[in-house]
PDB file of C-alpha atoms in Angstrom:
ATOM      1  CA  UNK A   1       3.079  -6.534  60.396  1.00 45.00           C
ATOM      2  CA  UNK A   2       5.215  -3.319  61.531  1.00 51.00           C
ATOM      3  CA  UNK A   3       6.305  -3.132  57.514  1.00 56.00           C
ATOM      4  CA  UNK A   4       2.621  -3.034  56.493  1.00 57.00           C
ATOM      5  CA  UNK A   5       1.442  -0.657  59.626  1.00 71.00           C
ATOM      6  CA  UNK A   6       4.268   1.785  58.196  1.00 77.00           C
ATOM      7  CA  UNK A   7       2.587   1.803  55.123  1.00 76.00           C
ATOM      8  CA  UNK A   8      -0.777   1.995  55.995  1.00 78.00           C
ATOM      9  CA  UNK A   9       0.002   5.074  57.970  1.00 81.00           C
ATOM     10  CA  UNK A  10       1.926   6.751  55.275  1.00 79.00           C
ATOM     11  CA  UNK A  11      -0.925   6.077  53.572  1.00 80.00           C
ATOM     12  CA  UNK A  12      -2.944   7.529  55.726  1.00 81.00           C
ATOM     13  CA  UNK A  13      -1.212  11.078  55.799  1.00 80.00           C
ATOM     14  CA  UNK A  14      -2.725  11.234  51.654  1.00 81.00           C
ATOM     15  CA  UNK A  15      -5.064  13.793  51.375  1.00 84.00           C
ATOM     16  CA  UNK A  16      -6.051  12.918  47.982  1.00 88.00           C
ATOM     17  CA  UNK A  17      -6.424  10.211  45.810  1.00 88.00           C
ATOM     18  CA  UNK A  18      -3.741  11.575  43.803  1.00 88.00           C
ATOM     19  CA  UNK A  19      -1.216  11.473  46.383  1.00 87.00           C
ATOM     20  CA  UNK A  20      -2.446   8.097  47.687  1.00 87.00           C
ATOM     21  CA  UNK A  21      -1.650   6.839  43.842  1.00 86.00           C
ATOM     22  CA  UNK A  22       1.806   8.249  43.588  1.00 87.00           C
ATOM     23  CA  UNK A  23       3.126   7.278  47.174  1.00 84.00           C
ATOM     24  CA  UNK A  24       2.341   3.595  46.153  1.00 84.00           C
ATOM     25  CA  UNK A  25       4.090   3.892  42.711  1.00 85.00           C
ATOM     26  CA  UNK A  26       7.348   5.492  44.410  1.00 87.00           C
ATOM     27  CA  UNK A  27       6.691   2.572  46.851  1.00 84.00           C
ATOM     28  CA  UNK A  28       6.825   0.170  43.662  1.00 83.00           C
ATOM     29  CA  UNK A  29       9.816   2.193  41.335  1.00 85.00           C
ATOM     30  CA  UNK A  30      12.015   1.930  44.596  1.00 85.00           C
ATOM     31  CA  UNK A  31      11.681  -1.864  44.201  1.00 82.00           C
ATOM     32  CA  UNK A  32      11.111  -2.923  41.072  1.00 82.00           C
ATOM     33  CA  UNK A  33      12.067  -6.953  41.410  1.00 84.00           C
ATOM     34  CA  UNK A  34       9.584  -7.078  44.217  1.00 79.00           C
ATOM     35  CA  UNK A  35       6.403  -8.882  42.531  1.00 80.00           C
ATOM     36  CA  UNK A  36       2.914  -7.732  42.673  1.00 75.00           C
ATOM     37  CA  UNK A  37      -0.331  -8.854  42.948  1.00 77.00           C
ATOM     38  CA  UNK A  38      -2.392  -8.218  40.678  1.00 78.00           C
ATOM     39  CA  UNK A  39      -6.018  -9.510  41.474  1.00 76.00           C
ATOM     40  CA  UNK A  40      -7.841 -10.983  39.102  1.00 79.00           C
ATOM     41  CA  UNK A  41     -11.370 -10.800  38.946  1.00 74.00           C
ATOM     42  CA  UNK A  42     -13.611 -13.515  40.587  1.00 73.00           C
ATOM     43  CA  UNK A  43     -16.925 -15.076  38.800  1.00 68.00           C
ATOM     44  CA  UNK A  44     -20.259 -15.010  40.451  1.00 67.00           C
ATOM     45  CA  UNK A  45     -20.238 -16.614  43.822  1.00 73.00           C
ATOM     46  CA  UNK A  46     -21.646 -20.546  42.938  1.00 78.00           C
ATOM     47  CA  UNK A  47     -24.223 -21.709  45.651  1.00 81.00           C
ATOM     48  CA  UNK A  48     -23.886 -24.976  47.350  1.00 81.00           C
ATOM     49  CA  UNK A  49     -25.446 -27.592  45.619  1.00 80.00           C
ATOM     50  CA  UNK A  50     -28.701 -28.573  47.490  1.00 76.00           C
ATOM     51  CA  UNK A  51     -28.891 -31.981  49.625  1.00 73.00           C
ATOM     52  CA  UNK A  52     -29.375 -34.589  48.883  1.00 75.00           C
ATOM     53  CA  UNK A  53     -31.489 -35.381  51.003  1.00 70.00           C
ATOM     54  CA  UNK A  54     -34.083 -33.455  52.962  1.00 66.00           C
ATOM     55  CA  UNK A  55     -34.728 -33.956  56.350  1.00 67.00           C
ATOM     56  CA  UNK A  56     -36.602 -30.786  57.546  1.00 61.00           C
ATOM     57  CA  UNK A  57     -39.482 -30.970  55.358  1.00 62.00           C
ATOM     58  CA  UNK A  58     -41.645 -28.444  57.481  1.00 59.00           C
ATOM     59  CA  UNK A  59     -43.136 -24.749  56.285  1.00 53.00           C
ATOM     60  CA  UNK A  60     -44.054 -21.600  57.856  1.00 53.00           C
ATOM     61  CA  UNK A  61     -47.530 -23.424  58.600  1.00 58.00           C
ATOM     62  CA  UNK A  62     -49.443 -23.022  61.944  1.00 56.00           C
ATOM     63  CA  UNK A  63     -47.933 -25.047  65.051  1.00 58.00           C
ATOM     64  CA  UNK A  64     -44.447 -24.882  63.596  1.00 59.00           C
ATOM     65  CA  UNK A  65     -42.250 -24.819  66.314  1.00 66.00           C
ATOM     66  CA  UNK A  66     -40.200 -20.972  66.443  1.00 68.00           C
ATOM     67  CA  UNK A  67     -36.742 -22.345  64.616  1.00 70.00           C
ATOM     68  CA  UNK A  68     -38.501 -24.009  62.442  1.00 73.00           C
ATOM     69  CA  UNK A  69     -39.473 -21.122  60.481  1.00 75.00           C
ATOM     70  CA  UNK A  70     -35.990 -19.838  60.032  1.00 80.00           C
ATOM     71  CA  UNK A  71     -34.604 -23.088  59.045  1.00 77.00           C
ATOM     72  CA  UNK A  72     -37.624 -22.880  56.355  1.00 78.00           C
ATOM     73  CA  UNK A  73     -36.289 -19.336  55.042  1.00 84.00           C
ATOM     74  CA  UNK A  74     -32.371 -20.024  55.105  1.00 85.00           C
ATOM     75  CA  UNK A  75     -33.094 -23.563  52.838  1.00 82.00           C
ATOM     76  CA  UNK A  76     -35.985 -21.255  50.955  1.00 86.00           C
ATOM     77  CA  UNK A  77     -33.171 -18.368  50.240  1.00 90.00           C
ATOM     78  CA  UNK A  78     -30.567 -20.845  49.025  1.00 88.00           C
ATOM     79  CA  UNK A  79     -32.689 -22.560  46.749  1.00 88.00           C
ATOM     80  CA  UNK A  80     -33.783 -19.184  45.404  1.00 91.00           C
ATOM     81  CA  UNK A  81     -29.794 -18.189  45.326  1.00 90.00           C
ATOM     82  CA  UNK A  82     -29.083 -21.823  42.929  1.00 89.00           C
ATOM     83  CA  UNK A  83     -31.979 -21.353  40.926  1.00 91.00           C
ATOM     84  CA  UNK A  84     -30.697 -17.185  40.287  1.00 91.00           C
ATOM     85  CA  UNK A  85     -27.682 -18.599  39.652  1.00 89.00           C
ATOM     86  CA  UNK A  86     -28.772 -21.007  37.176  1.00 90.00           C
ATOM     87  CA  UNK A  87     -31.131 -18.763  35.323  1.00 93.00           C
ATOM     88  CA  UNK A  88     -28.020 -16.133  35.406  1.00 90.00           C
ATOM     89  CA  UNK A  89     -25.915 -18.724  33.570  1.00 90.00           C
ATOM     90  CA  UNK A  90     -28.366 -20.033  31.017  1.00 93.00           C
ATOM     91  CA  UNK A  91     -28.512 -15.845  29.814  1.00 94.00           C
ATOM     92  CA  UNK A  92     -25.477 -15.495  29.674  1.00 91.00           C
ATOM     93  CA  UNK A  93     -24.935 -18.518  27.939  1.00 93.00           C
ATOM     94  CA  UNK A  94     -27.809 -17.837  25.342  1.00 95.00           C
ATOM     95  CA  UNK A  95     -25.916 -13.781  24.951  1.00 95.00           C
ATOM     96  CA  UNK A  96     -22.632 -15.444  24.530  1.00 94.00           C
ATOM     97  CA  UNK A  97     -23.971 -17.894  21.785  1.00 95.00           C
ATOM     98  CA  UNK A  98     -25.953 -14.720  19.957  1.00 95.00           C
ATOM     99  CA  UNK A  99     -22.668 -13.101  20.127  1.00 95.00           C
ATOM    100  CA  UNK A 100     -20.444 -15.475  18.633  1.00 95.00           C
ATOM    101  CA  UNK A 101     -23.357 -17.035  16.336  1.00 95.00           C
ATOM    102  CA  UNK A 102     -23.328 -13.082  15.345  1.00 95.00           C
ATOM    103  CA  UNK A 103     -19.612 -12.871  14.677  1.00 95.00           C
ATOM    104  CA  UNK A 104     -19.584 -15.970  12.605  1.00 95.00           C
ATOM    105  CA  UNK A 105     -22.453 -14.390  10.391  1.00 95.00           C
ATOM    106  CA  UNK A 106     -20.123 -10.542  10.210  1.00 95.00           C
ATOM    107  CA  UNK A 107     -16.840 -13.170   9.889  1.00 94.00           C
ATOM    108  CA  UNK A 108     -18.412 -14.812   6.928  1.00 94.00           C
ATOM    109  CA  UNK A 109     -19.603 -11.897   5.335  1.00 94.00           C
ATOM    110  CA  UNK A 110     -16.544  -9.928   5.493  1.00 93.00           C
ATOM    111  CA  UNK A 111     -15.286 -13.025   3.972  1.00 93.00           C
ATOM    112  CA  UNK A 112     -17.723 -12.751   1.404  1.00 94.00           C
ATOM    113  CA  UNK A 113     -16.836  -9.005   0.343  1.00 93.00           C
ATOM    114  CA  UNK A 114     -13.549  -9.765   0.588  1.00 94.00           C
ATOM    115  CA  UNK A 115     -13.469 -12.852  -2.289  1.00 93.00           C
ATOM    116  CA  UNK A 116     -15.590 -10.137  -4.493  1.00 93.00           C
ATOM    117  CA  UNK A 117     -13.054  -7.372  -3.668  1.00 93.00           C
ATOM    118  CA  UNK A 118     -10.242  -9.980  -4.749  1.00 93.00           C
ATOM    119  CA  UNK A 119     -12.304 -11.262  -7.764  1.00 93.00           C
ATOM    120  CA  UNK A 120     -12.534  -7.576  -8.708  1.00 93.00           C
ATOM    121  CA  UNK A 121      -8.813  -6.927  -8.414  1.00 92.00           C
ATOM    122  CA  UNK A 122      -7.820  -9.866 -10.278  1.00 92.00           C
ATOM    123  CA  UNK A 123     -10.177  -9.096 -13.467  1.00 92.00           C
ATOM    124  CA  UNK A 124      -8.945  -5.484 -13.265  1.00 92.00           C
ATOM    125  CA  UNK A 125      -5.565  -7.088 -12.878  1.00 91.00           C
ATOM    126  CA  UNK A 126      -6.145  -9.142 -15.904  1.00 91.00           C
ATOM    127  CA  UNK A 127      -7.569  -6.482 -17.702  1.00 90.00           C
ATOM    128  CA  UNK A 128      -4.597  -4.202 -17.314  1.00 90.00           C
ATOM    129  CA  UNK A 129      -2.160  -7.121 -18.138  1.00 89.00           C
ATOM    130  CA  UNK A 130      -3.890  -7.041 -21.278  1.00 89.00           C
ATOM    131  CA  UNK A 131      -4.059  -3.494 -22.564  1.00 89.00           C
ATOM    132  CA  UNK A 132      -0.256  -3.609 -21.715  1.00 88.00           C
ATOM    133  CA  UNK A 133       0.329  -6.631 -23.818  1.00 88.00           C
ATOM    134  CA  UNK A 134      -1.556  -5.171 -26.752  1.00 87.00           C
ATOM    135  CA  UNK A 135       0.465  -1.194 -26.185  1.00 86.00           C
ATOM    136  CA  UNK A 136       3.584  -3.117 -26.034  1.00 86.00           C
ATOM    137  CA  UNK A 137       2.454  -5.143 -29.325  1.00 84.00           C
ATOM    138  CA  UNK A 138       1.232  -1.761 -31.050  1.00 83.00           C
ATOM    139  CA  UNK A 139       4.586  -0.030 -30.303  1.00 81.00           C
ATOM    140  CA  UNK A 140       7.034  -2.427 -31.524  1.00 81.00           C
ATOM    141  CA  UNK A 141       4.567  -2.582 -34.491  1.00 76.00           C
ATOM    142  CA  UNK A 142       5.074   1.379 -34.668  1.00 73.00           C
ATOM    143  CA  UNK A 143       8.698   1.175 -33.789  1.00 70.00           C
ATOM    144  CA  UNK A 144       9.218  -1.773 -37.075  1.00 72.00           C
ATOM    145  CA  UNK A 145       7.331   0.869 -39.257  1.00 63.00           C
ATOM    146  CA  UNK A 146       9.152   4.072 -38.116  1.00 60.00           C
ATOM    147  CA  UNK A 147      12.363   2.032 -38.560  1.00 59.00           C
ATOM    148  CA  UNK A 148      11.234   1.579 -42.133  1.00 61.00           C
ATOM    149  CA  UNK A 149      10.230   4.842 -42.693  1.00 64.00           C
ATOM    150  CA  UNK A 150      13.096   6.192 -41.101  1.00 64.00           C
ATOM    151  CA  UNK A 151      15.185   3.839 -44.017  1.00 63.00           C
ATOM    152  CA  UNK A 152      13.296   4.528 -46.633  1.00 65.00           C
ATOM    153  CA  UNK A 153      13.734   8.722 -45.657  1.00 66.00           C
ATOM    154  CA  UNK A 154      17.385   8.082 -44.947  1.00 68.00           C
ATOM    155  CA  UNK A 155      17.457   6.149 -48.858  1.00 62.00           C
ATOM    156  CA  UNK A 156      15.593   9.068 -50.197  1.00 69.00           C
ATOM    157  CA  UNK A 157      18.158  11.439 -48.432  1.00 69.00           C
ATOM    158  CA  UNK A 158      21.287  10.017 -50.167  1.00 67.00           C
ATOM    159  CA  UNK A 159      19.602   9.589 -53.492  1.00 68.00           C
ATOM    160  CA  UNK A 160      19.014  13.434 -53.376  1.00 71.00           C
ATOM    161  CA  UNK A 161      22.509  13.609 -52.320  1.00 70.00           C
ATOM    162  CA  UNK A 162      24.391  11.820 -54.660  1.00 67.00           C
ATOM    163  CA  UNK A 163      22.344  13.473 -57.570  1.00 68.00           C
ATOM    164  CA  UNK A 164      23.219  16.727 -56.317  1.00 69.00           C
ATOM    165  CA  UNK A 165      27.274  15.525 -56.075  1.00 62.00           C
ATOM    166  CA  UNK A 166      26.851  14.890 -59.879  1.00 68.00           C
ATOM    167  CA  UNK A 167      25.342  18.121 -60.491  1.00 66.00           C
ATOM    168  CA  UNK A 168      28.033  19.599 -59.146  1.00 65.00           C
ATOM    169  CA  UNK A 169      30.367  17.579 -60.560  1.00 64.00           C
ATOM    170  CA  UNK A 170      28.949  18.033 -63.787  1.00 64.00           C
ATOM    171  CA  UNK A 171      28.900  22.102 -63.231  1.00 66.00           C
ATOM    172  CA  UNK A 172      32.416  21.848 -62.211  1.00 63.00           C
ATOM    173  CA  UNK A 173      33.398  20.031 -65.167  1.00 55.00           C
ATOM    174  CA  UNK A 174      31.490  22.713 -67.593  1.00 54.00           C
ATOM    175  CA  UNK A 175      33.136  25.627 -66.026  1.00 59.00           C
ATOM    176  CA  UNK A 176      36.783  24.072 -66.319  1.00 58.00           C
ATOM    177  CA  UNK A 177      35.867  23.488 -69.743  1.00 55.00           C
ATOM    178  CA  UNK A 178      34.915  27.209 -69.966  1.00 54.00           C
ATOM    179  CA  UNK A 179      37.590  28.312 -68.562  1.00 52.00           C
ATOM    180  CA  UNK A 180      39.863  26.011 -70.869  1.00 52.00           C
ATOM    181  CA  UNK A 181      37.887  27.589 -74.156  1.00 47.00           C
ATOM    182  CA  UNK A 182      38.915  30.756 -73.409  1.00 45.00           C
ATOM    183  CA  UNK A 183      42.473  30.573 -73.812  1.00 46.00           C
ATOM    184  CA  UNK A 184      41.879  29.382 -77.005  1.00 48.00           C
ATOM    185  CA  UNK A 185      40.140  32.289 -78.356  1.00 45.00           C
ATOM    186  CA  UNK A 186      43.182  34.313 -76.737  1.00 50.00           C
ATOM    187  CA  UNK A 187      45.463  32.363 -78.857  1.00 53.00           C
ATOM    188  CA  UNK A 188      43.448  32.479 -81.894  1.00 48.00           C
ATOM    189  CA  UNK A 189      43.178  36.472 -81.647  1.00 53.00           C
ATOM    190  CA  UNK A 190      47.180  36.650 -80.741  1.00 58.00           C
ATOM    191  CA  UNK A 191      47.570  34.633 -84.183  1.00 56.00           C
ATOM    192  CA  UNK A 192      45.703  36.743 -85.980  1.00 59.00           C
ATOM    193  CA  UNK A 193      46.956  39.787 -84.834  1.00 59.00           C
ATOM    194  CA  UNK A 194      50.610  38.479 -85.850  1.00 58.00           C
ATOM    195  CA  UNK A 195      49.083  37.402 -89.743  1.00 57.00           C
ATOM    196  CA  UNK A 196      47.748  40.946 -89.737  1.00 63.00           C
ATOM    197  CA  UNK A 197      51.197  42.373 -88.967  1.00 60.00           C
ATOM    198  CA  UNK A 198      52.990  40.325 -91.149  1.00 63.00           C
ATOM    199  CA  UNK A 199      50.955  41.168 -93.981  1.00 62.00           C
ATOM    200  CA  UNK A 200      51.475  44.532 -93.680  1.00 61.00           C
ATOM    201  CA  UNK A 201      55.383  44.179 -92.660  1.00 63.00           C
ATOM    202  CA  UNK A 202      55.040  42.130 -96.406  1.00 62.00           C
ATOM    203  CA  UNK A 203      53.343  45.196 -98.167  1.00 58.00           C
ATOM    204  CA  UNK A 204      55.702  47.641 -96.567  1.00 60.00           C
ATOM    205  CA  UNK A 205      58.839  45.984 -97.503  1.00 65.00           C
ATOM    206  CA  UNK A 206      57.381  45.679-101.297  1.00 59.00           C
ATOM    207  CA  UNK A 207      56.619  49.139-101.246  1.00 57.00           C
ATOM    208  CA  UNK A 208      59.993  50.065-100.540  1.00 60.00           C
ATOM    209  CA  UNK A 209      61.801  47.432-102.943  1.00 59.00           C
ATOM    210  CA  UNK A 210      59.798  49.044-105.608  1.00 55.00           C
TER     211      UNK A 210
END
């Protein structure tokens, strides 16, 4: 009792709410293994059950005695208290069945949009699975005929080469033979030359035998 008459006036000395709040939670933080109580919060106070059996059965009529009247209001004002406290329940019964009769129907239709959302994906899932399928099939399609293409250009390209190797190997051959010729017609004038000189060494000589 001292303990708690410490605290209560330390308590007292708050001027504020405030400082009434933090002097309890430095109270708390300075022992932290000591548990609290937390209090929980109580239901509706439940009247007595009426008796089972009667035995005042009297009113506030004329000739009553004086206690009988308030014996008369205190059974009057429980019954009234039970039958509150019925009525009390039976709402909030009936509100807690709307409720979760209410989150069944929102459950189920959730449910409901979610099925069509997943429907939807899995079409559009399809769908796309598809187009892929059919690109992928187009391109190696594309890639077979650019291969060929690409074969048939790369055929083409050493045809045009090797014809152009013979061209120039036929040019080549033409101008050594050219180049051969002339030579001869060198040698041909050069033996000329020398008949034309011997001839006239010929006529000389006879010209001065004579």
């Amino acid at each position: 009792m001292p303990h708690e008459d410490k605290e209560q006036e330390e308590e007292q000395k708050a001027r504020t709410a405030y400082d009434l709040i933090r002097m309890r939670l430095e109270r708390l933080q300075k022992n932290i293994e000591k548990p609290v109580s937390i209090p929980q919060r109580r239901d509706g106070r439940k009247p007595r059950p009426p008796p089972d059996f009667v035995r005042n059965v009297v009113g506030s009529s004329a000739a009553a005695g004086s206690a009988e009247f308030h014996i008369f209001r205190n059974n009057r004002k429980r019954e009234m208290d039970r039958l509150d406290y019925m009525n009390n329940k039976a709402l909030q019964e009936e509100l807690d069945e709307k409720f979760l009769a209410e989150r069944r129907r929102r459950a189920e239709e959730e449910e409901k949009k979610t099925a069509r959302k997943r429907l939807k994906r899995q079409r559009y899932k399809e769908k796309m699975k598809s187009l892929r399928k059919k690109n992928e099939e187009s391109s190696t399609e594309n890639e077979t005929d650019g291969d060929d293409s690409e074969l048939s250009s790369t055929v083409e390209n050493n045809d045009e080469r090797s014809e152009q190797v013979t061209d120039k190997e036929n040019s080549e051959v033409v101008q050594t033979d050219e180049i051969s010729a002339v030579p001869d017609k060198q040698s041909v004038g050069n033996a000329e030359i020398k008949k034309t000189d011997d001839s006239s060494s010929s006529v000389k000589r006879k010209k001065e035998n004579t």
